[in-house]
Amino acid sequence: MLAAALAVVTITVFVIFVIVMLLSLRAWWVKPPYEEFMKAGNVMLTAEQEKALTERDEPLDSFTYIGTHNSCHVCAAFGGLCIKPFQYTHASLGKQLELGIRHLELDIWYNRGAKRWEIWHESIDPLAASHFLFADALRYIHEWSLQNRDHFPLNFNIDIKGAYQPGTGFLVPFLTGRGLGPVEKQDEILCCRKCLAVQVDAREAFAALDAEIRAVWRQPAAIFAPADIKDEEDTSMGLAVARKGWPSVKKLKGSALFMLNIYGQKGDLQEEAEGFCFWPRANFKNKDYIYSEDGYPEECIARHAFERAFVGHGEMDQFRSYVGRGVHLISADSPASFGYHSVFLREEQDTIPAVSGHLNTQMMYCFT
């Protein structure tokens, strides 16, 4: 009996050790899908094309961005072997900016003990192609912005994954939840484990995020924030934008917008996220806000709001549908595979020449 118990413990410890090792090692066989594209000297937006765009006196919401999904993601060996949705890798943020990407998605967690935001995807998908601290990654992009003063406005999608207490990161989300919002709404935890859930004050976490962004993104680089368009006459951001429209990209060149992606059980935290430098996501029916991902771009266009969507591996028809319907922000694991520039004026989409050297998506993945 004792021998059997020892065998079970030994096997369990060995399995845990193997999983931890696989989570810690990069899947070297999974390469950034646009790596060869860039090695051949291709980019999705040349300096001359970007300059021409930023001289246009067109409002920001007239353009479509094609960006990277989970821009800091690196495929760990565990995901590369066992989890198909995680079987992709991105190049460094610097390489993505060099490629011409102007829409980046940063997955972040709030460390309540250290009162800081950190970049990682999930506890079972922890590796990143960037600095571990959000502020450090942002500092790197800020330096790039200062060196490229007339770049097209950067659009950051700040994906709020959750919050955790120090030492419990490996338990999220299935044992301790995602930390933000009421415990009863943390539906990834079984009811019998609700007592283990971590609950962090969302206002505190968002205030820390605002402070980190403002501390890093300093002049002469500019943040275009809700306060820059909303005045005393406006009762909400949505009404302000609907009434005034967006500034032209000519006025916004060299600046950055931070859009706060809150969804799932965190989806009703918009009020806690107000008064800061970012633009919170909301349901498209909520006209107080200007950013949604609900699949109604026509409604968003009508009131100058932004619609964002994700395109998966090889989904060319889906991509064309999003472009045709006017989606403003399109994120993809393989942005260079569609043959479009990373930013373009939607009304001119049919006259834009294809990006030379773009690759067929089916050829770029180790797993199809």
Tab-separated table of C-alpha atoms in Angstrom:
chain	number	residue	atom	x	y	z
A	1	MET	CA	0.000	0.000	0.000
A	2	LEU	CA	2.776	2.411	0.955
A	3	ALA	CA	4.751	1.494	-2.155
A	4	ALA	CA	1.715	2.230	-4.363
A	5	ALA	CA	1.209	5.610	-2.682
A	6	LEU	CA	4.871	6.495	-3.151
A	7	ALA	CA	4.649	5.512	-6.818
A	8	VAL	CA	1.627	7.777	-7.328
A	9	VAL	CA	3.395	10.692	-5.616
A	10	THR	CA	6.553	10.127	-7.636
A	11	ILE	CA	4.661	10.022	-10.920
A	12	THR	CA	2.651	13.123	-9.983
A	13	VAL	CA	5.792	15.084	-9.073
A	14	PHE	CA	7.470	13.985	-12.305
A	15	VAL	CA	4.469	15.046	-14.421
A	16	ILE	CA	4.348	18.447	-12.702
A	17	PHE	CA	8.093	18.876	-13.250
A	18	VAL	CA	7.747	18.066	-16.958
A	19	ILE	CA	4.828	20.498	-17.378
A	20	VAL	CA	6.724	23.296	-15.595
A	21	MET	CA	9.746	22.699	-17.812
A	22	LEU	CA	7.612	22.736	-20.968
A	23	LEU	CA	5.981	25.979	-19.827
A	24	SER	CA	9.407	27.533	-19.296
A	25	LEU	CA	10.921	26.559	-22.645
A	26	ARG	CA	10.223	28.284	-25.912
A	27	ALA	CA	8.825	26.165	-28.752
A	28	TRP	CA	11.764	26.750	-31.070
A	29	TRP	CA	9.966	25.150	-34.010
A	30	VAL	CA	7.214	27.803	-33.989
A	31	LYS	CA	8.513	30.916	-35.744
A	32	PRO	CA	6.938	34.350	-36.273
A	33	PRO	CA	4.891	33.858	-39.460
A	34	TYR	CA	6.245	37.078	-40.979
A	35	GLU	CA	9.913	36.322	-40.236
A	36	GLU	CA	10.804	35.272	-43.798
A	37	PHE	CA	8.665	38.110	-45.150
A	38	MET	CA	10.856	40.618	-43.291
A	39	LYS	CA	14.112	38.825	-44.104
A	40	ALA	CA	13.270	39.360	-47.770
A	41	GLY	CA	13.212	43.106	-47.111
A	42	ASN	CA	9.432	43.482	-47.075
A	43	VAL	CA	7.339	45.611	-44.726
A	44	MET	CA	3.638	46.321	-44.407
A	45	LEU	CA	4.136	50.081	-44.379
A	46	THR	CA	7.124	51.946	-45.812
A	47	ALA	CA	8.332	55.261	-44.404
A	48	GLU	CA	7.133	57.040	-47.550
A	49	GLN	CA	3.670	55.468	-47.314
A	50	GLU	CA	3.389	56.348	-43.637
A	51	LYS	CA	4.391	59.948	-44.292
A	52	ALA	CA	1.783	60.252	-47.031
A	53	LEU	CA	-0.909	58.876	-44.707
A	54	THR	CA	-0.087	61.203	-41.835
A	55	GLU	CA	-0.337	64.218	-44.131
A	56	ARG	CA	-3.944	63.353	-44.924
A	57	ASP	CA	-6.534	65.658	-43.417
A	58	GLU	CA	-8.814	62.684	-42.719
A	59	PRO	CA	-10.297	61.792	-39.312
A	60	LEU	CA	-8.731	58.887	-37.447
A	61	ASP	CA	-11.835	56.704	-37.692
A	62	SER	CA	-11.616	56.777	-41.509
A	63	PHE	CA	-8.688	54.379	-41.385
A	64	THR	CA	-8.306	50.653	-40.765
A	65	TYR	CA	-5.390	49.235	-38.788
A	66	ILE	CA	-4.121	45.687	-39.236
A	67	GLY	CA	-2.221	44.741	-36.097
A	68	THR	CA	-0.961	41.786	-34.124
A	69	HIS	CA	-3.060	39.640	-31.813
A	70	ASN	CA	-1.477	39.137	-28.379
A	71	SER	CA	1.531	41.073	-29.660
A	72	CYS	CA	3.942	39.831	-26.974
A	73	HIS	CA	3.009	36.165	-27.275
A	74	VAL	CA	5.715	33.524	-27.496
A	75	CYS	CA	4.713	29.895	-27.895
A	76	ALA	CA	5.943	27.776	-24.989
A	77	ALA	CA	6.841	24.143	-25.616
A	78	PHE	CA	3.751	23.027	-23.668
A	79	GLY	CA	1.438	25.068	-25.890
A	80	GLY	CA	3.361	24.070	-28.984
A	81	LEU	CA	2.746	20.418	-28.231
A	82	CYS	CA	-0.659	20.445	-26.557
A	83	ILE	CA	-2.706	23.618	-27.158
A	84	LYS	CA	-3.404	24.541	-30.770
A	85	PRO	CA	-4.687	28.115	-30.122
A	86	PHE	CA	-1.310	28.932	-28.511
A	87	GLN	CA	0.738	27.647	-31.449
A	88	TYR	CA	1.975	30.982	-32.745
A	89	THR	CA	4.837	33.305	-31.873
A	90	HIS	CA	5.522	36.983	-32.451
A	91	ALA	CA	8.781	38.782	-33.066
A	92	SER	CA	9.918	41.478	-30.644
A	93	LEU	CA	7.880	44.663	-30.380
A	94	GLY	CA	10.701	46.504	-32.144
A	95	LYS	CA	10.523	44.107	-35.110
A	96	GLN	CA	6.748	44.529	-35.278
A	97	LEU	CA	7.071	48.293	-35.379
A	98	GLU	CA	9.706	47.902	-38.080
A	99	LEU	CA	7.261	45.695	-40.013
A	100	GLY	CA	4.846	48.642	-39.960
A	101	ILE	CA	2.472	47.483	-37.223
A	102	ARG	CA	0.750	50.435	-35.547
A	103	HIS	CA	-1.886	48.494	-33.620
A	104	LEU	CA	-0.461	46.425	-30.761
A	105	GLU	CA	-2.237	44.255	-28.202
A	106	LEU	CA	-0.595	43.942	-24.790
A	107	ASP	CA	-1.936	41.304	-22.366
A	108	ILE	CA	-1.427	42.492	-18.808
A	109	TRP	CA	-2.024	41.350	-15.211
A	110	TYR	CA	-2.109	43.514	-12.102
A	111	ASN	CA	0.200	42.390	-9.302
A	112	ARG	CA	-1.590	43.713	-6.233
A	113	GLY	CA	1.324	43.227	-3.860
A	114	ALA	CA	3.839	45.067	-6.056
A	115	LYS	CA	1.109	47.476	-7.319
A	116	ARG	CA	2.310	47.113	-10.892
A	117	TRP	CA	1.142	45.706	-14.217
A	118	GLU	CA	2.961	42.798	-15.862
A	119	ILE	CA	2.916	41.311	-19.360
A	120	TRP	CA	1.976	37.650	-19.723
A	121	HIS	CA	-0.889	35.810	-21.374
A	122	GLU	CA	-2.067	33.051	-19.036
A	123	SER	CA	-0.542	30.903	-16.289
A	124	ILE	CA	-0.347	28.013	-18.780
A	125	ASP	CA	1.040	30.336	-21.462
A	126	PRO	CA	3.533	32.567	-19.631
A	127	LEU	CA	6.281	33.472	-22.121
A	128	ALA	CA	6.448	36.895	-23.783
A	129	ALA	CA	8.443	38.574	-26.550
A	130	SER	CA	8.875	41.703	-24.481
A	131	HIS	CA	9.886	42.983	-21.082
A	132	PHE	CA	8.077	41.390	-18.146
A	133	LEU	CA	6.933	44.722	-16.704
A	134	PHE	CA	4.351	46.653	-18.694
A	135	ALA	CA	6.106	49.949	-17.919
A	136	ASP	CA	9.395	48.641	-19.343
A	137	ALA	CA	7.761	47.419	-22.552
A	138	LEU	CA	5.960	50.731	-22.918
A	139	ARG	CA	9.211	52.594	-22.314
A	140	TYR	CA	10.799	50.702	-25.199
A	141	ILE	CA	7.940	51.682	-27.554
A	142	HIS	CA	8.061	55.258	-26.277
A	143	GLU	CA	11.723	55.491	-27.246
A	144	TRP	CA	10.832	54.250	-30.710
A	145	SER	CA	8.088	56.890	-30.910
A	146	LEU	CA	10.548	59.658	-30.010
A	147	GLN	CA	12.907	58.460	-32.735
A	148	ASN	CA	10.065	58.344	-35.289
A	149	ARG	CA	8.245	61.532	-34.417
A	150	ASP	CA	5.848	61.603	-37.387
A	151	HIS	CA	4.575	58.038	-37.177
A	152	PHE	CA	0.928	57.204	-37.766
A	153	PRO	CA	-0.972	57.349	-34.436
A	154	LEU	CA	-0.253	54.210	-32.425
A	155	ASN	CA	-3.289	52.303	-31.208
A	156	PHE	CA	-2.681	50.130	-28.140
A	157	ASN	CA	-5.197	47.490	-27.161
A	158	ILE	CA	-4.568	46.941	-23.462
A	159	ASP	CA	-6.074	43.517	-22.789
A	160	ILE	CA	-6.895	43.352	-19.077
A	161	LYS	CA	-6.412	39.694	-18.196
A	162	GLY	CA	-6.948	40.128	-14.454
A	163	ALA	CA	-5.258	40.689	-11.112
A	164	TYR	CA	-3.549	38.411	-8.621
A	165	GLN	CA	-1.837	38.302	-5.253
A	166	PRO	CA	1.944	37.665	-5.295
A	167	GLY	CA	2.734	33.968	-5.289
A	168	THR	CA	-0.608	32.931	-6.793
A	169	GLY	CA	0.050	33.662	-10.471
A	170	PHE	CA	0.247	29.970	-11.322
A	171	LEU	CA	-3.252	29.453	-9.866
A	172	VAL	CA	-5.081	31.938	-12.118
A	173	PRO	CA	-7.710	31.820	-13.405
A	174	PHE	CA	-9.099	28.388	-12.555
A	175	LEU	CA	-8.421	28.367	-8.799
A	176	THR	CA	-8.246	32.030	-7.798
A	177	GLY	CA	-10.141	33.692	-10.655
A	178	ARG	CA	-9.135	36.790	-12.565
A	179	GLY	CA	-9.169	39.082	-9.581
A	180	LEU	CA	-11.065	42.091	-10.934
A	181	GLY	CA	-14.779	42.448	-10.358
A	182	PRO	CA	-17.124	40.751	-7.882
A	183	VAL	CA	-16.262	37.192	-6.904
A	184	GLU	CA	-19.721	35.943	-7.874
A	185	LYS	CA	-19.064	36.940	-11.490
A	186	GLN	CA	-15.808	35.049	-11.775
A	187	ASP	CA	-17.394	32.200	-13.685
A	188	GLU	CA	-14.114	30.446	-14.514
A	189	ILE	CA	-14.005	29.214	-10.901
A	190	LEU	CA	-16.218	26.356	-9.824
A	191	CYS	CA	-18.739	27.351	-7.158
A	192	CYS	CA	-17.063	25.075	-4.638
A	193	ARG	CA	-13.851	27.104	-5.041
A	194	LYS	CA	-15.294	30.625	-4.805
A	195	CYS	CA	-13.751	30.912	-1.355
A	196	LEU	CA	-10.304	30.856	-3.024
A	197	ALA	CA	-11.083	33.729	-5.399
A	198	VAL	CA	-8.951	36.857	-5.277
A	199	GLN	CA	-10.784	40.175	-5.446
A	200	VAL	CA	-8.859	43.360	-6.243
A	201	ASP	CA	-10.361	46.831	-6.345
A	202	ALA	CA	-10.636	47.680	-10.054
A	203	ARG	CA	-10.400	51.428	-9.483
A	204	GLU	CA	-7.102	50.932	-7.658
A	205	ALA	CA	-5.743	48.759	-10.473
A	206	PHE	CA	-6.825	51.160	-13.232
A	207	ALA	CA	-5.381	54.138	-11.347
A	208	ALA	CA	-2.039	52.293	-11.195
A	209	LEU	CA	-2.250	51.596	-14.931
A	210	ASP	CA	-2.982	55.236	-15.699
A	211	ALA	CA	-0.033	56.320	-13.558
A	212	GLU	CA	2.329	53.890	-15.316
A	213	ILE	CA	1.281	55.066	-18.767
A	214	ARG	CA	1.578	58.765	-17.902
A	215	ALA	CA	4.938	58.264	-16.182
A	216	VAL	CA	6.396	56.648	-19.317
A	217	TRP	CA	4.605	58.273	-22.239
A	218	ARG	CA	5.856	61.793	-21.746
A	219	GLN	CA	6.265	64.784	-24.049
A	220	PRO	CA	7.163	65.347	-26.791
A	221	ALA	CA	5.313	62.065	-27.413
A	222	ALA	CA	1.608	62.633	-26.814
A	223	ILE	CA	-1.295	60.616	-25.443
A	224	PHE	CA	-4.658	61.248	-27.065
A	225	ALA	CA	-6.998	60.678	-24.121
A	226	PRO	CA	-10.765	61.040	-23.577
A	227	ALA	CA	-10.168	64.363	-21.805
A	228	ASP	CA	-8.783	65.760	-25.061
A	229	ILE	CA	-12.170	65.533	-26.749
A	230	LYS	CA	-14.720	65.557	-23.917
A	231	ASP	CA	-15.618	68.910	-22.377
A	232	GLU	CA	-18.155	70.185	-19.841
A	233	GLU	CA	-20.976	70.105	-22.397
A	234	ASP	CA	-20.553	66.377	-22.967
A	235	THR	CA	-22.050	63.832	-20.594
A	236	SER	CA	-20.030	60.943	-22.037
A	237	MET	CA	-17.123	60.123	-24.321
A	238	GLY	CA	-19.461	58.595	-26.881
A	239	LEU	CA	-21.580	61.716	-27.164
A	240	ALA	CA	-18.478	63.913	-27.397
A	241	VAL	CA	-17.045	61.913	-30.283
A	242	ALA	CA	-20.426	61.671	-32.014
A	243	ARG	CA	-20.807	65.453	-31.784
A	244	LYS	CA	-17.270	66.496	-32.734
A	245	GLY	CA	-15.827	63.580	-34.625
A	246	TRP	CA	-12.198	62.498	-34.406
A	247	PRO	CA	-9.231	64.766	-35.100
A	248	SER	CA	-7.362	64.225	-38.342
A	249	VAL	CA	-4.363	61.919	-38.431
A	250	LYS	CA	-2.350	64.954	-39.450
A	251	LYS	CA	-3.037	66.429	-36.012
A	252	LEU	CA	-2.546	63.114	-34.215
A	253	LYS	CA	0.658	61.926	-35.895
A	254	GLY	CA	3.295	60.915	-33.377
A	255	SER	CA	0.669	60.301	-30.681
A	256	ALA	CA	-0.788	57.196	-29.048
A	257	LEU	CA	-4.245	55.987	-28.000
A	258	PHE	CA	-4.740	53.398	-25.273
A	259	MET	CA	-7.906	51.321	-25.533
A	260	LEU	CA	-8.845	49.294	-22.471
A	261	ASN	CA	-10.088	45.830	-23.398
A	262	ILE	CA	-12.332	44.723	-20.525
A	263	TYR	CA	-14.696	41.829	-21.217
A	264	GLY	CA	-16.218	38.679	-19.772
A	265	GLN	CA	-16.768	38.961	-16.022
A	266	LYS	CA	-14.836	42.245	-16.128
A	267	GLY	CA	-17.134	43.703	-18.785
A	268	ASP	CA	-19.105	45.977	-16.467
A	269	LEU	CA	-16.106	47.867	-15.049
A	270	GLN	CA	-16.355	50.872	-17.391
A	271	GLU	CA	-17.246	53.299	-14.602
A	272	GLU	CA	-14.190	52.240	-12.600
A	273	ALA	CA	-12.079	52.936	-15.717
A	274	GLU	CA	-13.399	56.454	-16.347
A	275	GLY	CA	-11.355	59.601	-15.801
A	276	PHE	CA	-8.080	58.061	-16.959
A	277	CYS	CA	-6.029	58.236	-20.147
A	278	PHE	CA	-7.577	55.176	-21.792
A	279	TRP	CA	-10.749	54.456	-23.751
A	280	PRO	CA	-12.731	51.546	-22.177
A	281	ARG	CA	-14.477	48.877	-24.225
A	282	ALA	CA	-18.244	48.469	-23.930
A	283	ASN	CA	-21.172	46.804	-25.667
A	284	PHE	CA	-21.881	48.545	-28.985
A	285	LYS	CA	-25.378	49.456	-27.729
A	286	ASN	CA	-23.819	51.522	-24.940
A	287	LYS	CA	-23.426	54.882	-26.674
A	288	ASP	CA	-21.486	56.337	-23.761
A	289	TYR	CA	-18.338	54.626	-25.104
A	290	ILE	CA	-16.507	54.520	-28.420
A	291	TYR	CA	-14.905	51.060	-28.594
A	292	SER	CA	-16.537	47.641	-28.937
A	293	GLU	CA	-15.860	44.146	-30.301
A	294	ASP	CA	-19.415	42.971	-30.796
A	295	GLY	CA	-19.445	42.566	-34.581
A	296	TYR	CA	-21.499	45.632	-35.550
A	297	PRO	CA	-19.057	47.896	-37.422
A	298	GLU	CA	-21.840	49.644	-39.357
A	299	GLU	CA	-23.385	50.854	-36.098
A	300	CYS	CA	-19.990	51.991	-34.852
A	301	ILE	CA	-19.183	53.860	-38.062
A	302	ALA	CA	-22.497	55.709	-37.853
A	303	ARG	CA	-21.543	57.223	-34.494
A	304	HIS	CA	-17.758	57.472	-35.007
A	305	ALA	CA	-16.995	54.615	-32.616
A	306	PHE	CA	-14.267	52.013	-33.142
A	307	GLU	CA	-15.001	48.350	-33.864
A	308	ARG	CA	-12.258	45.761	-33.370
A	309	ALA	CA	-12.089	42.131	-34.510
A	310	PHE	CA	-9.721	39.170	-34.545
A	311	VAL	CA	-8.896	37.101	-37.637
A	312	GLY	CA	-7.621	33.567	-37.128
A	313	HIS	CA	-5.242	31.383	-39.095
A	314	GLY	CA	-5.972	31.388	-42.819
A	315	GLU	CA	-9.353	33.126	-42.516
A	316	MET	CA	-9.026	35.215	-45.675
A	317	ASP	CA	-12.775	35.356	-46.326
A	318	GLN	CA	-13.361	36.565	-42.774
A	319	PHE	CA	-10.648	39.170	-43.189
A	320	ARG	CA	-12.171	40.472	-46.422
A	321	SER	CA	-15.568	40.602	-44.749
A	322	TYR	CA	-14.206	42.719	-41.891
A	323	VAL	CA	-12.458	45.077	-44.284
A	324	GLY	CA	-15.545	45.376	-46.456
A	325	ARG	CA	-17.794	46.091	-43.477
A	326	GLY	CA	-15.478	48.795	-42.177
A	327	VAL	CA	-13.940	47.252	-39.063
A	328	HIS	CA	-11.424	49.795	-37.754
A	329	LEU	CA	-8.995	47.542	-35.887
A	330	ILE	CA	-8.151	44.043	-37.122
A	331	SER	CA	-5.781	41.916	-35.056
A	332	ALA	CA	-4.155	38.776	-36.428
A	333	ASP	CA	-1.457	36.260	-35.571
A	334	SER	CA	-0.251	36.623	-39.157
A	335	PRO	CA	-0.901	40.226	-40.255
A	336	ALA	CA	1.397	40.155	-43.289
A	337	SER	CA	-0.404	37.218	-44.917
A	338	PHE	CA	-3.403	39.191	-46.194
A	339	GLY	CA	-1.585	41.389	-48.700
A	340	TYR	CA	-2.749	44.704	-47.219
A	341	HIS	CA	-0.792	47.579	-45.757
A	342	SER	CA	-0.908	47.789	-41.968
A	343	VAL	CA	-2.859	51.071	-42.156
A	344	PHE	CA	-5.068	52.275	-44.992
A	345	LEU	CA	-7.897	54.697	-45.703
A	346	ARG	CA	-11.030	52.572	-45.995
A	347	GLU	CA	-12.585	54.487	-48.889
A	348	GLU	CA	-9.447	53.765	-50.914
A	349	GLN	CA	-9.119	50.082	-50.037
A	350	ASP	CA	-9.936	48.920	-53.576
A	351	THR	CA	-7.230	51.111	-55.101
A	352	ILE	CA	-4.413	50.264	-52.681
A	353	PRO	CA	-1.697	48.109	-54.251
A	354	ALA	CA	-1.021	44.817	-52.506
A	355	VAL	CA	1.962	44.514	-50.214
A	356	SER	CA	4.740	42.951	-52.244
A	357	GLY	CA	6.050	39.604	-51.083
A	358	HIS	CA	3.101	38.754	-48.827
A	359	LEU	CA	2.905	35.107	-47.895
A	360	ASN	CA	0.151	32.569	-48.139
A	361	THR	CA	-1.133	31.915	-44.625
A	362	GLN	CA	-1.267	28.160	-45.107
A	363	MET	CA	2.501	28.143	-45.698
A	364	MET	CA	3.408	30.069	-42.591
A	365	TYR	CA	2.272	27.829	-39.776
A	366	CYS	CA	3.921	24.759	-38.448
A	367	PHE	CA	0.433	23.637	-37.425
A	368	THR	CA	-2.536	23.953	-39.779
